[in-house]
């Protein structure tokens, strides 16, 4: 019963961390009342990368899921798959597939790093790296312009080179200054289902203790905990999460309320 209670408390915490991370990843905020996802209006101006990287988002041409090329690489690092039939590789001395192909671990890592086509983590169909797409001189794929609002009259504004200009009142401002002002803007969000309204900055401050640049261990715990049916399986998942907190310091304060030094000492005592 104690393992059951502790495990589900950890699951709830991990689920909250994943939810908050998805907001900064996808730009969709859950309503505090009914949990309906609300899309932020200013998200298109800032969603070209994640976590300070310069990678660009793209959509899988088969299932439509939003991806970073890094997602495709990490999925193969965790679960190596054959590049031809996408079957899970058997990990012995070498990585072997049922179709007869095999790689040494070093050769497989090198191949994942250099390939321009990798399986989608969601549908396993091959997707092409965005910056390696063939250039066609006749067809240009332009990113749709985000809908902009004039800060002065709330009318429709356009992004002209280096500036933002209102089509109604003629207001004009440098694009760089406009983007900086949006980062500080207290945007009002309204749920389309229940009609509840709240401020973005209020929601952001309420989730300050749940933000991390390393949400992967929390994601894995949420996925694997639901597939645990015995006390032994649950104990393994709890122990794995604690080992992850011990090895990756920035994630531990999201679970343990204490100073950084005290957290390290407590985890050292548990590990010994």
Short mmCIF file of C-alpha atoms in Angstrom, two decimals:
data_model
loop_
_atom_site.label_atom_id
_atom_site.label_comp_id
_atom_site.label_asym_id
_atom_site.label_seq_id
_atom_site.Cartn_x
_atom_site.Cartn_y
_atom_site.Cartn_z
CA UNK A 1 0.00 0.00 0.00
CA UNK A 2 2.87 2.39 0.77
CA UNK A 3 4.47 1.63 -2.61
CA UNK A 4 1.09 2.18 -4.27
CA UNK A 5 0.60 5.58 -2.60
CA UNK A 6 4.15 6.82 -3.24
CA UNK A 7 4.09 5.63 -6.84
CA UNK A 8 0.86 7.37 -7.71
CA UNK A 9 2.04 10.59 -6.03
CA UNK A 10 5.17 10.47 -8.19
CA UNK A 11 2.99 9.77 -11.23
CA UNK A 12 0.86 12.85 -10.52
CA UNK A 13 3.98 15.01 -10.16
CA UNK A 14 5.50 13.67 -13.37
CA UNK A 15 2.22 14.19 -15.23
CA UNK A 16 2.18 17.85 -14.13
CA UNK A 17 5.80 18.32 -15.29
CA UNK A 18 4.96 16.80 -18.68
CA UNK A 19 1.86 19.00 -19.02
CA UNK A 20 3.82 22.19 -18.32
CA UNK A 21 6.61 21.17 -20.68
CA UNK A 22 4.06 20.53 -23.45
CA UNK A 23 2.76 24.09 -23.05
CA UNK A 24 6.20 25.57 -23.79
CA UNK A 25 6.73 22.98 -26.51
CA UNK A 26 3.40 23.29 -28.37
CA UNK A 27 2.03 26.67 -27.24
CA UNK A 28 -1.28 25.19 -26.00
CA UNK A 29 -2.32 25.99 -22.41
CA UNK A 30 -4.76 23.72 -20.49
CA UNK A 31 -7.75 25.52 -18.99
CA UNK A 32 -7.56 25.45 -15.14
CA UNK A 33 -11.27 24.59 -15.00
CA UNK A 34 -11.94 21.95 -17.67
CA UNK A 35 -8.42 21.12 -19.00
CA UNK A 36 -9.32 22.13 -22.58
CA UNK A 37 -6.22 23.10 -24.57
CA UNK A 38 -6.14 26.82 -25.49
CA UNK A 39 -3.77 27.92 -28.26
CA UNK A 40 -1.75 31.05 -27.50
CA UNK A 41 -2.09 33.73 -30.17
CA UNK A 42 1.54 34.89 -29.99
CA UNK A 43 3.01 31.37 -30.11
CA UNK A 44 3.85 31.44 -33.87
CA UNK A 45 6.43 34.15 -33.19
CA UNK A 46 8.48 32.01 -30.81
CA UNK A 47 7.92 28.32 -31.68
CA UNK A 48 10.71 27.82 -34.22
CA UNK A 49 12.96 26.11 -31.67
CA UNK A 50 12.95 24.53 -28.23
CA UNK A 51 15.20 24.84 -25.20
CA UNK A 52 17.52 27.41 -26.72
CA UNK A 53 18.35 25.27 -29.77
CA UNK A 54 18.24 26.48 -33.35
CA UNK A 55 16.34 23.43 -34.64
CA UNK A 56 13.18 24.01 -36.65
CA UNK A 57 9.87 22.25 -36.11
CA UNK A 58 8.39 20.20 -38.92
CA UNK A 59 5.39 17.88 -39.33
CA UNK A 60 5.55 14.21 -40.24
CA UNK A 61 4.19 13.83 -43.78
CA UNK A 62 2.43 10.58 -42.78
CA UNK A 63 0.84 11.08 -39.34
CA UNK A 64 1.05 14.90 -39.06
CA UNK A 65 2.78 14.89 -35.66
CA UNK A 66 4.98 17.89 -34.82
CA UNK A 67 8.66 16.89 -34.59
CA UNK A 68 12.20 18.02 -34.09
CA UNK A 69 14.89 16.04 -35.91
CA UNK A 70 16.36 15.47 -32.46
CA UNK A 71 13.18 13.53 -31.51
CA UNK A 72 13.83 11.02 -34.30
CA UNK A 73 17.42 10.50 -33.18
CA UNK A 74 16.58 10.12 -29.48
CA UNK A 75 13.87 7.55 -30.25
CA UNK A 76 16.44 5.36 -32.03
CA UNK A 77 18.95 5.80 -29.23
CA UNK A 78 16.41 4.48 -26.71
CA UNK A 79 14.96 1.77 -29.00
CA UNK A 80 17.24 0.89 -31.94
CA UNK A 81 15.25 -0.06 -35.06
CA UNK A 82 16.14 -1.36 -38.50
CA UNK A 83 16.21 1.41 -41.10
CA UNK A 84 14.57 -0.85 -43.70
CA UNK A 85 11.75 -2.75 -41.94
CA UNK A 86 11.66 -0.62 -38.72
CA UNK A 87 11.70 -3.74 -36.50
CA UNK A 88 13.28 -3.49 -33.04
CA UNK A 89 16.90 -4.68 -33.15
CA UNK A 90 18.14 -7.46 -30.89
CA UNK A 91 21.01 -6.17 -28.76
CA UNK A 92 23.72 -8.80 -28.39
CA UNK A 93 27.35 -8.10 -29.27
CA UNK A 94 26.02 -6.46 -32.43
CA UNK A 95 22.61 -5.02 -33.26
CA UNK A 96 20.78 -7.61 -35.34
CA UNK A 97 17.46 -7.48 -37.21
CA UNK A 98 15.17 -10.36 -38.17
CA UNK A 99 15.54 -9.33 -41.83
CA UNK A 100 19.23 -10.28 -41.70
CA UNK A 101 20.91 -6.90 -41.34
CA UNK A 102 23.30 -6.14 -38.49
CA UNK A 103 25.36 -3.22 -37.18
CA UNK A 104 28.00 -2.78 -34.56
CA UNK A 105 26.90 -0.27 -31.85
CA UNK A 106 29.44 2.30 -33.12
CA UNK A 107 28.37 1.91 -36.75
CA UNK A 108 24.70 2.21 -35.82
CA UNK A 109 25.28 5.43 -33.85
CA UNK A 110 27.30 6.85 -36.73
CA UNK A 111 24.55 5.93 -39.18
CA UNK A 112 21.86 7.59 -37.03
CA UNK A 113 23.98 10.73 -36.81
CA UNK A 114 24.59 11.02 -40.57
CA UNK A 115 21.35 9.78 -42.16
CA UNK A 116 18.88 12.25 -43.67
CA UNK A 117 15.94 9.82 -43.43
CA UNK A 118 14.90 8.35 -40.07
CA UNK A 119 11.70 6.68 -38.75
CA UNK A 120 9.07 8.94 -37.21
CA UNK A 121 8.83 8.16 -33.44
CA UNK A 122 5.01 8.05 -33.72
CA UNK A 123 4.14 6.17 -36.94
CA UNK A 124 7.60 4.67 -37.78
CA UNK A 125 7.40 5.86 -41.40
CA UNK A 126 10.56 7.41 -42.82
CA UNK A 127 10.75 11.22 -42.64
CA UNK A 128 13.36 13.44 -44.27
CA UNK A 129 15.51 15.91 -42.39
CA UNK A 130 14.11 19.39 -42.91
CA UNK A 131 17.35 21.17 -43.84
CA UNK A 132 18.19 18.38 -46.32
CA UNK A 133 15.04 18.66 -48.42
CA UNK A 134 15.70 18.86 -52.17
CA UNK A 135 15.53 22.40 -53.53
CA UNK A 136 12.99 22.87 -56.31
CA UNK A 137 13.35 26.17 -58.20
CA UNK A 138 9.71 26.26 -59.31
CA UNK A 139 7.92 25.65 -56.00
CA UNK A 140 8.63 27.64 -52.83
CA UNK A 141 7.23 26.45 -49.52
CA UNK A 142 6.69 29.58 -47.47
CA UNK A 143 5.80 29.50 -43.82
CA UNK A 144 2.37 31.12 -43.30
CA UNK A 145 2.58 34.54 -41.70
CA UNK A 146 1.22 34.69 -38.12
CA UNK A 147 -1.81 36.86 -37.48
CA UNK A 148 -0.60 40.08 -35.87
CA UNK A 149 -2.54 42.65 -33.89
CA UNK A 150 -1.75 46.36 -33.73
CA UNK A 151 -0.75 47.36 -30.15
CA UNK A 152 -2.44 50.75 -30.62
CA UNK A 153 -5.85 50.15 -32.28
CA UNK A 154 -6.03 46.32 -32.08
CA UNK A 155 -6.45 46.18 -35.85
CA UNK A 156 -4.74 43.87 -38.30
CA UNK A 157 -1.01 44.41 -38.69
CA UNK A 158 1.52 43.11 -41.20
CA UNK A 159 5.14 42.05 -40.85
CA UNK A 160 7.09 44.11 -43.38
CA UNK A 161 10.90 43.78 -43.57
CA UNK A 162 12.30 44.90 -40.22
CA UNK A 163 9.04 46.41 -38.95
CA UNK A 164 5.43 45.75 -37.99
CA UNK A 165 2.89 48.06 -39.61
CA UNK A 166 -0.85 48.43 -38.94
CA UNK A 167 -3.16 48.39 -41.96
CA UNK A 168 -5.81 50.47 -40.14
CA UNK A 169 -4.13 53.33 -38.27
CA UNK A 170 -0.68 53.21 -39.88
CA UNK A 171 1.15 52.44 -36.60
CA UNK A 172 4.74 51.34 -37.27
CA UNK A 173 7.34 49.79 -34.96
CA UNK A 174 10.59 47.85 -35.22
CA UNK A 175 9.97 44.12 -35.41
CA UNK A 176 12.66 43.34 -32.83
CA UNK A 177 11.15 45.71 -30.26
CA UNK A 178 7.66 44.33 -30.96
CA UNK A 179 8.79 40.76 -30.26
CA UNK A 180 10.44 41.79 -27.00
CA UNK A 181 7.25 43.51 -25.87
CA UNK A 182 5.21 40.37 -26.63
CA UNK A 183 7.40 38.29 -24.35
CA UNK A 184 6.39 40.55 -21.44
CA UNK A 185 2.74 40.91 -22.50
CA UNK A 186 0.18 39.55 -20.07
CA UNK A 187 -1.97 37.74 -22.61
CA UNK A 188 -5.61 37.00 -21.73
CA UNK A 189 -6.73 33.44 -22.53
CA UNK A 190 -10.38 32.37 -22.76
CA UNK A 191 -11.56 28.75 -22.85
CA UNK A 192 -13.88 28.01 -25.78
CA UNK A 193 -15.70 25.23 -23.88
CA UNK A 194 -16.45 26.61 -20.40
CA UNK A 195 -15.80 30.32 -21.05
CA UNK A 196 -13.28 30.63 -18.17
CA UNK A 197 -10.74 33.47 -18.64
CA UNK A 198 -7.30 33.75 -17.08
CA UNK A 199 -3.99 35.56 -17.62
CA UNK A 200 -0.95 33.87 -19.13
CA UNK A 201 1.46 35.36 -16.59
CA UNK A 202 -0.71 34.10 -13.69
CA UNK A 203 -0.68 30.57 -15.10
CA UNK A 204 3.04 30.82 -15.83
CA UNK A 205 3.88 31.88 -12.26
CA UNK A 206 1.70 29.12 -10.80
CA UNK A 207 3.73 26.47 -12.68
CA UNK A 208 7.18 27.91 -11.94
CA UNK A 209 8.13 24.93 -9.75
CA UNK A 210 7.28 22.48 -12.57
CA UNK A 211 9.49 23.88 -15.33
CA UNK A 212 12.60 21.96 -16.36
CA UNK A 213 14.76 21.61 -19.43
CA UNK A 214 14.96 17.84 -18.91
CA UNK A 215 11.41 16.40 -18.83
CA UNK A 216 12.35 13.08 -20.45
CA UNK A 217 12.59 11.03 -17.17
CA UNK A 218 9.14 12.31 -16.14
CA UNK A 219 7.71 11.34 -19.55
CA UNK A 220 9.17 7.85 -19.30
CA UNK A 221 7.80 7.35 -15.78
CA UNK A 222 4.29 8.41 -16.87
CA UNK A 223 4.36 5.99 -19.80
CA UNK A 224 5.85 3.00 -17.97
CA UNK A 225 3.99 3.35 -14.66
CA UNK A 226 0.63 2.68 -16.32
CA UNK A 227 2.00 -0.64 -17.62
CA UNK A 228 3.10 -1.86 -14.16
CA UNK A 229 0.85 -4.53 -12.64
CA UNK A 230 3.00 -6.06 -9.87
CA UNK A 231 4.74 -4.53 -6.84
CA UNK A 232 8.09 -5.59 -8.29
CA UNK A 233 7.47 -3.69 -11.54
CA UNK A 234 6.35 -0.61 -9.64
CA UNK A 235 9.38 -0.71 -7.33
CA UNK A 236 11.70 -0.85 -10.36
CA UNK A 237 10.08 2.27 -11.85
CA UNK A 238 10.28 4.23 -8.58
CA UNK A 239 13.92 3.21 -8.13
CA UNK A 240 14.73 4.14 -11.74
CA UNK A 241 13.22 7.59 -11.27
CA UNK A 242 15.21 8.16 -8.07
CA UNK A 243 18.43 7.14 -9.82
CA UNK A 244 17.63 9.63 -12.59
CA UNK A 245 17.11 12.39 -9.99
CA UNK A 246 20.46 11.48 -8.45
CA UNK A 247 22.30 11.60 -11.76
CA UNK A 248 20.66 14.75 -13.14
CA UNK A 249 20.71 17.42 -10.46
CA UNK A 250 18.48 20.10 -12.07
CA UNK A 251 15.51 17.72 -12.07
CA UNK A 252 15.71 16.74 -8.37
CA UNK A 253 14.39 20.05 -6.86
CA UNK A 254 11.10 19.49 -8.73
CA UNK A 255 10.49 16.43 -6.54
CA UNK A 256 12.39 17.19 -3.32
CA UNK A 257 11.75 20.39 -1.37
CA UNK A 258 15.12 21.32 0.14
CA UNK A 259 18.38 23.06 -0.65
CA UNK A 260 20.59 21.73 -3.43
CA UNK A 261 23.25 20.47 -1.01
CA UNK A 262 20.69 18.75 1.23
CA UNK A 263 19.11 17.06 -1.79
CA UNK A 264 22.47 15.70 -2.91
CA UNK A 265 23.28 14.37 0.57
CA UNK A 266 19.87 12.69 0.88
CA UNK A 267 20.21 11.01 -2.53
CA UNK A 268 23.77 9.91 -1.70
CA UNK A 269 22.48 8.28 1.51
CA UNK A 270 19.69 6.51 -0.38
CA UNK A 271 22.13 5.26 -3.03
CA UNK A 272 24.52 3.88 -0.43
#
